[in-house]
Coordinates of N, CA, C and O in Angstrom, one line a residue:
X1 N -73.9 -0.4 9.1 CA -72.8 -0.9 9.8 C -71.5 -0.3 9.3 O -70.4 -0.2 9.9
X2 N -71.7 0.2 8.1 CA -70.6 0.2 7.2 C -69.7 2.0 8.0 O -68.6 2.4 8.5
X3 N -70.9 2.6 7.6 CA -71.1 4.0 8.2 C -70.3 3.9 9.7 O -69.1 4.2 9.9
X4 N -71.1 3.3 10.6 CA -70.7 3.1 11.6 C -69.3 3.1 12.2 O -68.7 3.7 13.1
X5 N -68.9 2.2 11.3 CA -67.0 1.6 11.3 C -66.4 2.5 10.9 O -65.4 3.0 11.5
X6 N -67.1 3.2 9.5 CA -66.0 4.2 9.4 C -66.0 5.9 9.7 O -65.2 6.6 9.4
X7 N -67.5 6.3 10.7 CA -67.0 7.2 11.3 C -66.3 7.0 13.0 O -65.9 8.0 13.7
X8 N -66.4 5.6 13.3 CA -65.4 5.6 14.3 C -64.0 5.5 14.2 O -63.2 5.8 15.0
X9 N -63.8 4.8 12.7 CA -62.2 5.4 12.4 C -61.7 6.0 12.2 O -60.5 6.2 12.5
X10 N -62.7 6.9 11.6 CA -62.4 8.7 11.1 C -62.3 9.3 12.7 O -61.5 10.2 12.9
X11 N -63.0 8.8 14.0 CA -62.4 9.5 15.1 C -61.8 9.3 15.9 O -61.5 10.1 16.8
X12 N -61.0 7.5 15.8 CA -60.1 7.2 16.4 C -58.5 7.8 15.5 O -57.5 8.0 16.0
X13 N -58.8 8.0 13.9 CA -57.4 8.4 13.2 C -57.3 10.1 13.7 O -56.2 10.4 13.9
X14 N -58.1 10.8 13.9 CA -58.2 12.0 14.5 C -57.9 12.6 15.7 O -57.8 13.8 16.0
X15 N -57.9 11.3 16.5 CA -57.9 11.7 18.1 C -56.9 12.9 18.3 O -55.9 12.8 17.5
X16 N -56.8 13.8 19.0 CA -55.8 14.8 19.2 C -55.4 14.8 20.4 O -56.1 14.0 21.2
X17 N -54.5 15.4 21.0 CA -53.5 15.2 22.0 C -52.7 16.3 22.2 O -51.9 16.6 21.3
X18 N -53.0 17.1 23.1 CA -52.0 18.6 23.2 C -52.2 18.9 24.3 O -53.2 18.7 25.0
X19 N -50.6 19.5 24.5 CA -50.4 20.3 26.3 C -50.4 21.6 26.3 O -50.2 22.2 25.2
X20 N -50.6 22.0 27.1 CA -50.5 23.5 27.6 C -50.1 23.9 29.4 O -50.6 23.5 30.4
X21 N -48.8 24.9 29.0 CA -48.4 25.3 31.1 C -49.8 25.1 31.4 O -50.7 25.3 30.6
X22 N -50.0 24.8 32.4 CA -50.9 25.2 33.5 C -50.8 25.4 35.1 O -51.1 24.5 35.8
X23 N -50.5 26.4 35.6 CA -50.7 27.2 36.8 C -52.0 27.2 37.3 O -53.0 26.4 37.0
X24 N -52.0 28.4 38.0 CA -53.1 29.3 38.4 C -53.8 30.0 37.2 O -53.7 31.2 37.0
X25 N -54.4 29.2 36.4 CA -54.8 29.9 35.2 C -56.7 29.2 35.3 O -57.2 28.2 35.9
X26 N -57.0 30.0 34.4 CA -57.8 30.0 33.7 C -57.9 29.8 32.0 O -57.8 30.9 31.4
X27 N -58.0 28.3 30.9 CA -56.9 28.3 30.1 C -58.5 27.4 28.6 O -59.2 26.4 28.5
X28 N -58.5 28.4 27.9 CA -59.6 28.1 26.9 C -59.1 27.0 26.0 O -58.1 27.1 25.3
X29 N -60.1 25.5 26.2 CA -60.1 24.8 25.2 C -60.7 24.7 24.3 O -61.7 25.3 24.3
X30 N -60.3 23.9 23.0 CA -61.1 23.7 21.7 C -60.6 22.6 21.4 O -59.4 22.5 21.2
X31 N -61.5 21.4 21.2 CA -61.0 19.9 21.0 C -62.1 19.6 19.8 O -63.3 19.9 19.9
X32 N -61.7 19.2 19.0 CA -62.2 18.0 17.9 C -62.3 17.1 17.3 O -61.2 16.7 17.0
X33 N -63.5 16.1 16.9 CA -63.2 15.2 16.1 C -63.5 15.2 14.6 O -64.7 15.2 14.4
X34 N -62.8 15.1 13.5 CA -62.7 16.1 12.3 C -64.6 15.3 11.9 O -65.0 14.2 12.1
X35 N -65.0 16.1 11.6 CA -66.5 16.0 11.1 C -67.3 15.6 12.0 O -68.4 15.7 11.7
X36 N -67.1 15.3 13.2 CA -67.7 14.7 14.5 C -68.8 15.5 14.9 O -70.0 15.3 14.6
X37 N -67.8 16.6 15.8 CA -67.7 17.6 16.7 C -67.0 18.3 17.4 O -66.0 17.8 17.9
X38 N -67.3 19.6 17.6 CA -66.5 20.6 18.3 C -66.6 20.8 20.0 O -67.8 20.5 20.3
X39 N -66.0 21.1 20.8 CA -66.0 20.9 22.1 C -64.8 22.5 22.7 O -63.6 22.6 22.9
X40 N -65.9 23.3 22.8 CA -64.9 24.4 23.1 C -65.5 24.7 24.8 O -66.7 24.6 25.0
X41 N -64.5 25.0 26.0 CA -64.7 25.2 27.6 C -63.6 26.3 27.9 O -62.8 26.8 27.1
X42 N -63.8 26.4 29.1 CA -62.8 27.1 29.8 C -62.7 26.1 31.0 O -63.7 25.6 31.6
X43 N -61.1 25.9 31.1 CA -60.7 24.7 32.0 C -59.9 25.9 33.4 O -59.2 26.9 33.1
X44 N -60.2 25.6 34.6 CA -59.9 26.7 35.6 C -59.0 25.6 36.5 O -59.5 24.6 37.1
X45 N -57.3 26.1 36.7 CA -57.1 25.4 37.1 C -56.2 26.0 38.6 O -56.6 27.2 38.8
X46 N -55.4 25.5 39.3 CA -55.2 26.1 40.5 C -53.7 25.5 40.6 O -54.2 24.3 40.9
X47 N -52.2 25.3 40.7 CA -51.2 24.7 40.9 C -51.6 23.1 39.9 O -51.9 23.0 38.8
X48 N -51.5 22.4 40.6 CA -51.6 20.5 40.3 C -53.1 19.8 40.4 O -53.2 18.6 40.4
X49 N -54.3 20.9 40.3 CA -55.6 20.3 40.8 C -56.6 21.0 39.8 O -56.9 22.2 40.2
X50 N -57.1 20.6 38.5 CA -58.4 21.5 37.9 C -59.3 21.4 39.2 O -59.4 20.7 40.1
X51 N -59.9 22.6 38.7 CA -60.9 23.5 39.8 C -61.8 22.7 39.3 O -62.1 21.5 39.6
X52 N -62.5 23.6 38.1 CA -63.4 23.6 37.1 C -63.3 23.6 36.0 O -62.3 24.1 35.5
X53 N -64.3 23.0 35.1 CA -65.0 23.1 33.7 C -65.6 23.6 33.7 O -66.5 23.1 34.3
X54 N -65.8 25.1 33.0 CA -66.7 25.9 32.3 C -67.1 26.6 31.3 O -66.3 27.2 30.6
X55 N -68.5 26.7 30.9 CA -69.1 26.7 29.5 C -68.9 26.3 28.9 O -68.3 26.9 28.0
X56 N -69.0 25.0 28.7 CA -69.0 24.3 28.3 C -69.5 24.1 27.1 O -70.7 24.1 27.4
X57 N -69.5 23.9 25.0 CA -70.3 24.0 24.4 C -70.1 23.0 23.3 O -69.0 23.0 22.7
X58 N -71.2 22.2 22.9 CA -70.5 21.1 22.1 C -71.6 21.5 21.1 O -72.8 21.7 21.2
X59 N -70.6 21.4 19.7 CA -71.5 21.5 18.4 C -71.4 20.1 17.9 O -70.5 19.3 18.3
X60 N -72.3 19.7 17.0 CA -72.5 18.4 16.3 C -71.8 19.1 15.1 O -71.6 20.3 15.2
X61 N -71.4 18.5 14.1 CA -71.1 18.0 12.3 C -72.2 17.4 12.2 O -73.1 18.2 12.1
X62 N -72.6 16.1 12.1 CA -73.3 15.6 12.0 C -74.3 15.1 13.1 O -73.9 14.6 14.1
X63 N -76.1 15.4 12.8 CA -76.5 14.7 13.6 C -76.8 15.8 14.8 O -76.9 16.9 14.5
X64 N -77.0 15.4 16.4 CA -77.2 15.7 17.5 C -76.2 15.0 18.8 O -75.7 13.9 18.9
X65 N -76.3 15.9 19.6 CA -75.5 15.6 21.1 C -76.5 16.0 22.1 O -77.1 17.0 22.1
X66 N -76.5 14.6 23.2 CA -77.5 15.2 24.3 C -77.0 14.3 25.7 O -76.2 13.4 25.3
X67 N -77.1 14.3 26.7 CA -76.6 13.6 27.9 C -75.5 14.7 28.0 O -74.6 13.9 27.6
X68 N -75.0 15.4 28.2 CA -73.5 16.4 28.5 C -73.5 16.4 29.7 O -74.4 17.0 30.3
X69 N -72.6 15.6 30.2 CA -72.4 16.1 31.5 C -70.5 15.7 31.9 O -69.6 14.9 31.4
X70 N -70.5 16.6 33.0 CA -69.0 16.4 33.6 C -68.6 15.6 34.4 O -69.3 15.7 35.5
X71 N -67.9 14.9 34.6 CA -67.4 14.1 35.8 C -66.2 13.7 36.2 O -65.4 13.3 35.3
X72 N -65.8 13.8 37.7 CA -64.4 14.2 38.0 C -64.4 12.7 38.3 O -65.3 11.9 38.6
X73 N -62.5 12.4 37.9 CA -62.5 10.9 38.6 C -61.6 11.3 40.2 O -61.5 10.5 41.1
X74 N -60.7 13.2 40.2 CA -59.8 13.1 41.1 C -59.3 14.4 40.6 O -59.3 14.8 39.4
X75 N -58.7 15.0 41.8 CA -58.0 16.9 41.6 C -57.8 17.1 40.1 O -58.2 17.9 39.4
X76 N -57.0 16.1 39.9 CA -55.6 15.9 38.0 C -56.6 15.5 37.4 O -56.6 16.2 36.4
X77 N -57.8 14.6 37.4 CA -58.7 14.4 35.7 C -60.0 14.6 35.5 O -60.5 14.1 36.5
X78 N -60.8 14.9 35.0 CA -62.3 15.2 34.7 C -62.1 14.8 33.3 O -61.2 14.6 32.6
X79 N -63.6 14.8 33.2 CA -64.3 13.7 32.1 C -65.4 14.8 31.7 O -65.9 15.6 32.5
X80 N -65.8 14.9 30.1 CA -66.8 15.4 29.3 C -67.4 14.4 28.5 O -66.9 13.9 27.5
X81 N -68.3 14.1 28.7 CA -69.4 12.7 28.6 C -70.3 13.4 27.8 O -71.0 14.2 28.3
X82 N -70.4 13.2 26.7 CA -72.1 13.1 26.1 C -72.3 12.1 25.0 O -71.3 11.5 24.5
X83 N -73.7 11.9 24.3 CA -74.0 11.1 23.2 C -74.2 11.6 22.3 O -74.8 12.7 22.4
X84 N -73.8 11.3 21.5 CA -74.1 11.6 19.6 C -74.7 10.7 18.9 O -74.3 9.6 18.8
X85 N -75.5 11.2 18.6 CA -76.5 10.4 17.4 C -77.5 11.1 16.0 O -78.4 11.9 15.9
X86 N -76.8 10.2 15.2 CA -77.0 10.3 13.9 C -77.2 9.0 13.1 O -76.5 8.1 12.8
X87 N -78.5 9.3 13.0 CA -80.0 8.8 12.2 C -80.4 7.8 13.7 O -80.5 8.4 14.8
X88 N -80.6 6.6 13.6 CA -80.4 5.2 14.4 C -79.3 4.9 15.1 O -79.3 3.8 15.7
X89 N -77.8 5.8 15.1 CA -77.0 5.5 15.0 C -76.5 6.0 16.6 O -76.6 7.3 16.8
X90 N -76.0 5.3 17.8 CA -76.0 6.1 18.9 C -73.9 6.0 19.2 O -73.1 5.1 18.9
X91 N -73.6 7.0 19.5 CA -72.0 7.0 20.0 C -72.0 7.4 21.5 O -72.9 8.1 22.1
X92 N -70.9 6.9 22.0 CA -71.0 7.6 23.4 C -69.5 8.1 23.4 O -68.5 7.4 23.2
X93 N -69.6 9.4 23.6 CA -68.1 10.0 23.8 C -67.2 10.3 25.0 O -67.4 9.5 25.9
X94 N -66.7 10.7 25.1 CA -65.7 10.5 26.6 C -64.9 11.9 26.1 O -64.4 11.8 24.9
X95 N -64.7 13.0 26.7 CA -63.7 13.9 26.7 C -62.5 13.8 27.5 O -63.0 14.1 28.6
X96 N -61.5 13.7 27.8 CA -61.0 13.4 29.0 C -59.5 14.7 29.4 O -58.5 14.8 28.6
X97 N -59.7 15.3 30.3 CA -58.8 16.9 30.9 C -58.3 16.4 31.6 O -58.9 16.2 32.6
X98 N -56.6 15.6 31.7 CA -55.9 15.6 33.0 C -54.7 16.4 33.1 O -53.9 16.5 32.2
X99 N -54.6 16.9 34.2 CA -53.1 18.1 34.2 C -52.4 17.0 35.6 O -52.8 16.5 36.6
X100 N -51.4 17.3 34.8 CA -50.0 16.6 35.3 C -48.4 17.6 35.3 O -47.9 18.3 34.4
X101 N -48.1 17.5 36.6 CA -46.8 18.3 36.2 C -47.0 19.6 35.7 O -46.1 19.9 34.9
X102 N -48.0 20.6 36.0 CA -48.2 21.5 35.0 C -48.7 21.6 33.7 O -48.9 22.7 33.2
X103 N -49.0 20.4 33.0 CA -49.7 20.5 32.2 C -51.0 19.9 31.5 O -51.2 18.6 31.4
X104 N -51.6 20.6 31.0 CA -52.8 20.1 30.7 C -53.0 19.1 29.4 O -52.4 19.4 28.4
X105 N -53.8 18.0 29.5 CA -53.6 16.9 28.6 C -55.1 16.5 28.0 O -55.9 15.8 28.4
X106 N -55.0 17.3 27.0 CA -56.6 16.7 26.6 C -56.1 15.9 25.7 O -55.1 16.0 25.0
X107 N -57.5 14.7 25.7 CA -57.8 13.2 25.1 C -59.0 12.9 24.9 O -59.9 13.1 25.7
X108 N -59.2 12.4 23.7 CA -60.6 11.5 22.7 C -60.1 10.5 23.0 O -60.7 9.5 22.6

């Protein structure tokens, strides 16, 4: 339990948060949770509306990731969903891509 608590603190004190213009671009992310995992894509976007998520590639720190999948809530936000687990231990993660105003807003 102990574990538990505190690698979810270690990924809520970590959470990261950064913008970037976004146009008509095509615009490579790299998002982390420090010891977590890595989450590197290409985010394709078009004026005010992501296209797509592509190539998507998630490494473990610890442990394994399985379930990955994408999901849009609307033009401005999409979602990177998968599970991590390490030992008995199950996490469910949430990626979250919304562009606003031109810019792109990734969130843990």
């Amino acid at each position: 339990m102990m574990k538990k608590t505190l690698l979810s603190t270690l990924t809520v004190i970590i959470l990261l948060a950064f913008s970037s213009p976004a146009q008509a671009a095509t615009l490579h992310v790299h998002h982390s949770s420090f010891g977590s995992w890595k989450l590197d894509c290409d985010v394709v976007t078009n004026g005010n509306q992501l296209k797509q998520i592509k190539n998507v590639t998630l490494k473990a720190s610890l442990g394994s990731i399985s379930n990955q999948h994408v999901q849009r809530d609307n033009a401005q936000t999409v979602h990177v969903k998968f599970t991590r687990h390490i030992a008995a231990l199950v996490y469910h993660e949430d990626v979250k891509f919304r562009l606003n105003k031109g810019q792109l807003y990734v969130t843990h």
